[in-house]
Short mmCIF file of C-alpha atoms in Angstrom, two decimals:
data_model
loop_
_atom_site.label_atom_id
_atom_site.label_comp_id
_atom_site.label_asym_id
_atom_site.label_seq_id
_atom_site.Cartn_x
_atom_site.Cartn_y
_atom_site.Cartn_z
CA MET A 1418 68.50 216.06 95.97
CA LYS A 1419 66.39 213.06 97.03
CA LEU A 1420 63.44 215.35 97.73
CA LEU A 1421 63.76 216.94 94.28
CA PHE A 1422 63.86 213.50 92.63
CA LEU A 1423 60.78 212.35 94.59
CA ILE A 1424 58.80 215.46 93.62
CA ALA A 1425 59.79 215.03 89.95
CA ALA A 1426 58.74 211.34 90.01
CA ILE A 1427 55.33 212.18 91.49
CA PHE A 1428 54.78 214.98 88.96
CA ILE A 1429 55.69 212.78 85.99
CA GLY A 1430 53.37 210.04 87.27
CA HIS A 1431 50.43 212.45 87.34
CA ILE A 1432 51.13 213.70 83.81
CA THR A 1433 51.30 210.15 82.45
CA TYR A 1434 48.09 209.08 84.24
CA GLY A 1435 46.19 212.12 83.00
CA GLN A 1436 46.73 211.31 79.32
CA LYS A 1437 44.49 208.21 79.33
CA ASP A 1438 45.80 206.75 76.06
CA THR A 1439 44.14 203.46 77.05
CA LEU A 1440 40.74 204.95 76.14
CA LYS A 1441 41.72 205.21 72.48
CA PRO A 1442 40.47 202.29 70.34
CA MET A 1443 43.16 199.70 69.71
CA VAL A 1444 44.76 199.44 66.26
CA PHE A 1445 45.11 196.05 64.61
CA PRO A 1446 47.11 194.93 61.55
CA CYS A 1447 43.97 194.79 59.38
CA ASP A 1448 43.06 198.36 60.41
CA ILE A 1449 44.43 200.17 57.39
CA GLY A 1450 41.70 202.72 57.33
CA LYS A 1451 40.57 205.63 55.24
CA THR A 1452 40.00 209.12 56.62
CA LEU A 1453 36.70 210.50 55.39
CA THR A 1454 36.10 214.13 54.45
CA ILE A 1455 34.01 215.67 57.20
CA SER A 1456 30.76 217.30 56.11
CA GLU A 1457 27.27 217.56 57.57
CA ASN A 1458 25.96 215.09 54.97
CA GLU A 1459 28.77 212.58 55.66
CA VAL A 1460 28.14 212.63 59.43
CA LEU A 1461 24.37 212.35 59.07
CA ASN A 1462 24.68 209.55 56.49
CA ILE A 1463 26.93 207.57 58.84
CA PHE A 1464 24.49 207.98 61.74
CA LYS A 1465 21.49 207.21 59.49
CA ALA A 1466 23.18 204.02 58.26
CA SER A 1467 23.49 202.83 61.88
CA ILE A 1468 19.72 202.93 62.47
CA GLN A 1469 18.42 199.36 62.82
CA GLN A 1470 14.97 199.32 64.37
CA PRO A 1471 12.56 196.36 64.16
CA ALA A 1472 9.54 198.61 63.55
CA TYR A 1473 8.88 202.29 62.98
CA ASP A 1474 7.29 202.85 66.39
CA LYS A 1475 9.72 200.68 68.41
CA ILE A 1476 13.27 201.52 69.48
CA SER A 1477 15.58 198.61 70.17
CA ILE A 1478 18.29 199.28 72.78
CA PRO A 1479 21.02 198.41 71.95
CA SER A 1480 20.70 198.38 68.20
CA ASN A 1481 23.85 199.08 66.21
CA GLU A 1482 24.85 201.83 68.62
CA TRP A 1483 27.90 204.11 68.61
CA LEU A 1484 30.11 203.33 71.61
CA THR A 1485 32.81 205.11 73.60
CA CYS A 1486 34.75 203.85 76.60
CA ASN A 1487 33.50 205.27 79.89
CA ARG A 1488 36.24 203.95 82.19
CA ASP A 1489 36.56 206.24 85.23
CA SER A 1490 33.57 208.30 83.94
CA SER A 1491 35.69 209.45 81.00
CA TYR A 1492 32.61 210.35 78.93
CA SER A 1493 31.91 213.34 81.16
CA LYS A 1494 35.52 214.07 82.20
CA MET A 1495 37.66 213.74 79.06
CA ASP A 1496 37.92 216.29 76.27
CA THR A 1497 38.67 213.75 73.51
CA LEU A 1498 36.21 210.92 72.92
CA TYR A 1499 36.49 208.11 70.36
CA PHE A 1500 33.06 206.92 69.23
CA CYS A 1501 33.13 203.60 67.38
CA SER A 1502 30.35 202.07 65.38
CA ASN A 1503 29.11 198.92 67.07
CA ALA A 1504 30.83 196.79 64.45
CA TYR A 1505 34.20 197.80 65.98
CA TYR A 1506 33.44 196.07 69.26
CA LYS A 1507 31.67 193.10 67.64
CA ASN A 1508 34.66 192.65 65.32
CA LYS A 1509 37.22 192.73 68.14
CA PRO A 1510 35.73 190.79 71.07
CA ASN A 1511 37.70 190.76 74.32
CA THR A 1512 40.28 193.22 73.00
CA THR A 1513 38.70 196.53 73.90
CA GLN A 1514 39.93 196.47 77.52
CA CYS A 1515 36.88 198.53 78.44
CA CYS A 1516 34.00 197.25 80.54
CA GLU A 1517 32.12 200.54 80.92
CA LEU A 1518 30.68 202.05 77.74
CA ILE A 1519 28.41 204.91 76.71
CA ALA A 1520 26.16 204.05 73.77
CA TRP A 1521 24.42 206.41 71.39
CA THR A 1522 21.60 204.45 69.71
CA PHE A 1523 20.20 206.42 66.77
CA TYR A 1524 16.50 206.02 66.06
CA GLU A 1525 16.32 209.01 63.69
CA GLU A 1526 19.00 210.71 61.62
CA LYS A 1527 19.38 213.48 64.22
CA ALA A 1528 18.12 211.73 67.36
CA PHE A 1529 19.64 209.15 69.69
CA ILE A 1530 19.24 207.57 73.12
CA LEU A 1531 22.23 207.64 75.46
CA THR A 1532 22.72 204.43 77.47
CA GLU A 1533 25.34 203.42 80.04
CA MET A 1534 26.53 199.84 79.56
CA HIS A 1535 28.52 197.49 81.84
CA LEU A 1536 29.79 194.53 79.83
CA CYS A 1537 32.36 192.61 81.88
CA ASP A 1538 29.99 191.13 84.46
CA GLU A 1539 27.51 188.36 83.72
CA PRO A 1540 24.87 189.24 82.94
CA ALA A 1541 25.85 192.43 81.12
CA LYS A 1542 23.90 195.49 82.28
CA ALA A 1543 22.57 198.67 80.70
CA SER A 1544 20.90 201.69 82.27
CA ALA A 1545 17.14 202.05 81.99
CA VAL A 1546 16.05 204.66 79.45
CA ARG A 1547 14.76 207.88 81.00
CA GLU A 1548 13.61 211.16 79.50
CA ARG A 1549 17.06 212.70 80.06
CA ASP A 1550 18.58 210.03 77.79
CA TYR A 1551 16.75 211.21 74.65
CA HIS A 1552 18.97 213.56 72.65
CA LYS A 1553 18.73 215.54 69.43
CA LEU A 1554 21.79 216.72 67.56
CA GLU A 1555 22.77 219.48 65.19
CA ILE A 1556 25.82 219.70 62.97
CA LEU A 1557 27.34 223.19 62.59
CA LYS A 1558 30.13 224.52 60.40
CA LYS A 1559 32.26 227.35 61.76
CA ASN A 1560 35.68 228.50 60.48
CA ASN A 1561 35.93 225.41 58.21
CA LYS A 1562 35.43 223.08 61.18
CA TYR A 1563 32.41 220.92 61.93
CA PHE A 1564 30.79 220.72 65.34
CA LEU A 1565 28.25 218.30 66.77
CA GLN A 1566 25.88 219.71 69.39
CA THR A 1567 23.67 217.51 71.55
CA PHE A 1568 20.41 218.70 73.11
CA ASN A 1569 17.97 217.26 75.66
CA ASN A 1570 14.53 218.91 75.87
CA SER A 1571 15.87 221.76 73.69
CA LYS A 1572 18.67 222.44 76.22
CA LEU A 1573 22.28 222.36 74.93
CA ILE A 1574 24.11 219.51 76.66
CA ASP A 1575 27.46 219.23 74.83
CA THR A 1576 29.35 220.66 71.88
CA PHE A 1577 32.10 218.62 70.21
CA GLU A 1578 34.41 219.43 67.33
CA ILE A 1579 34.39 216.54 64.87
CA LEU A 1580 38.13 215.99 64.53
CA THR A 1581 38.24 212.90 62.31
CA ILE A 1582 36.07 210.16 60.86
CA LYS A 1583 37.90 207.01 59.81
CA THR A 1584 36.47 203.90 58.23
CA PHE A 1585 38.21 200.54 58.49
CA PRO A 1586 37.65 197.15 56.87
CA LYS A 1587 36.57 194.47 59.33
CA CYS A 1588 39.13 191.75 59.96
CA ASN A 1589 38.30 188.43 58.29
CA VAL A 1590 34.72 189.45 57.35
CA ASP A 1591 33.04 191.74 54.86
CA GLY A 1592 32.02 195.27 55.80
CA THR A 1593 33.50 198.27 57.52
CA THR A 1594 33.55 199.91 60.93
CA ASP A 1595 33.89 203.62 61.72
CA ILE A 1596 35.67 205.61 64.42
CA MET A 1597 34.74 209.26 65.00
CA THR A 1598 37.04 211.43 67.12
CA LEU A 1599 35.22 214.19 68.98
CA VAL A 1600 36.80 216.99 71.02
CA ARG A 1601 34.62 218.58 73.71
CA GLN A 1602 34.33 222.37 73.51
CA HIS A 1603 34.19 224.38 76.73
#
């Protein structure tokens, strides 16, 4: 009986650890958001609105990037990713409980640079930009679902189903922040 109980306890512990609910963005009382209708135009407009470059021929890293928690390399391991517009993290300092982030910095409507960021140490660090960090994206519609595909040097890197896009008012300041839920396709 003791052996059975021990095996059950170990199994339950592994199931709970595998769910990684701590990677989901935290919800706050002012976060009464609105779910947006997903369309190619809506997604591209949201990404286009996040472009903030000082000059046409210069890309500023980071510059109003889209961020997802990368604790325990979750960006490459997890199926469900929560990408938040930069305003989410700026609006909720010290509450994200995530030191490792992946940033998508858009410099064109369908092009971004992927950067790894480490924020909890002083000084904060970010990976140097290399050729493999430049990505293009395409939005596809299939069976009434929208998918985001990322490419590097014309090679397909990832395909995600766009599950939800929610927009939230910022707490105590004007403006909004967005959270996009993506599900990796295998």
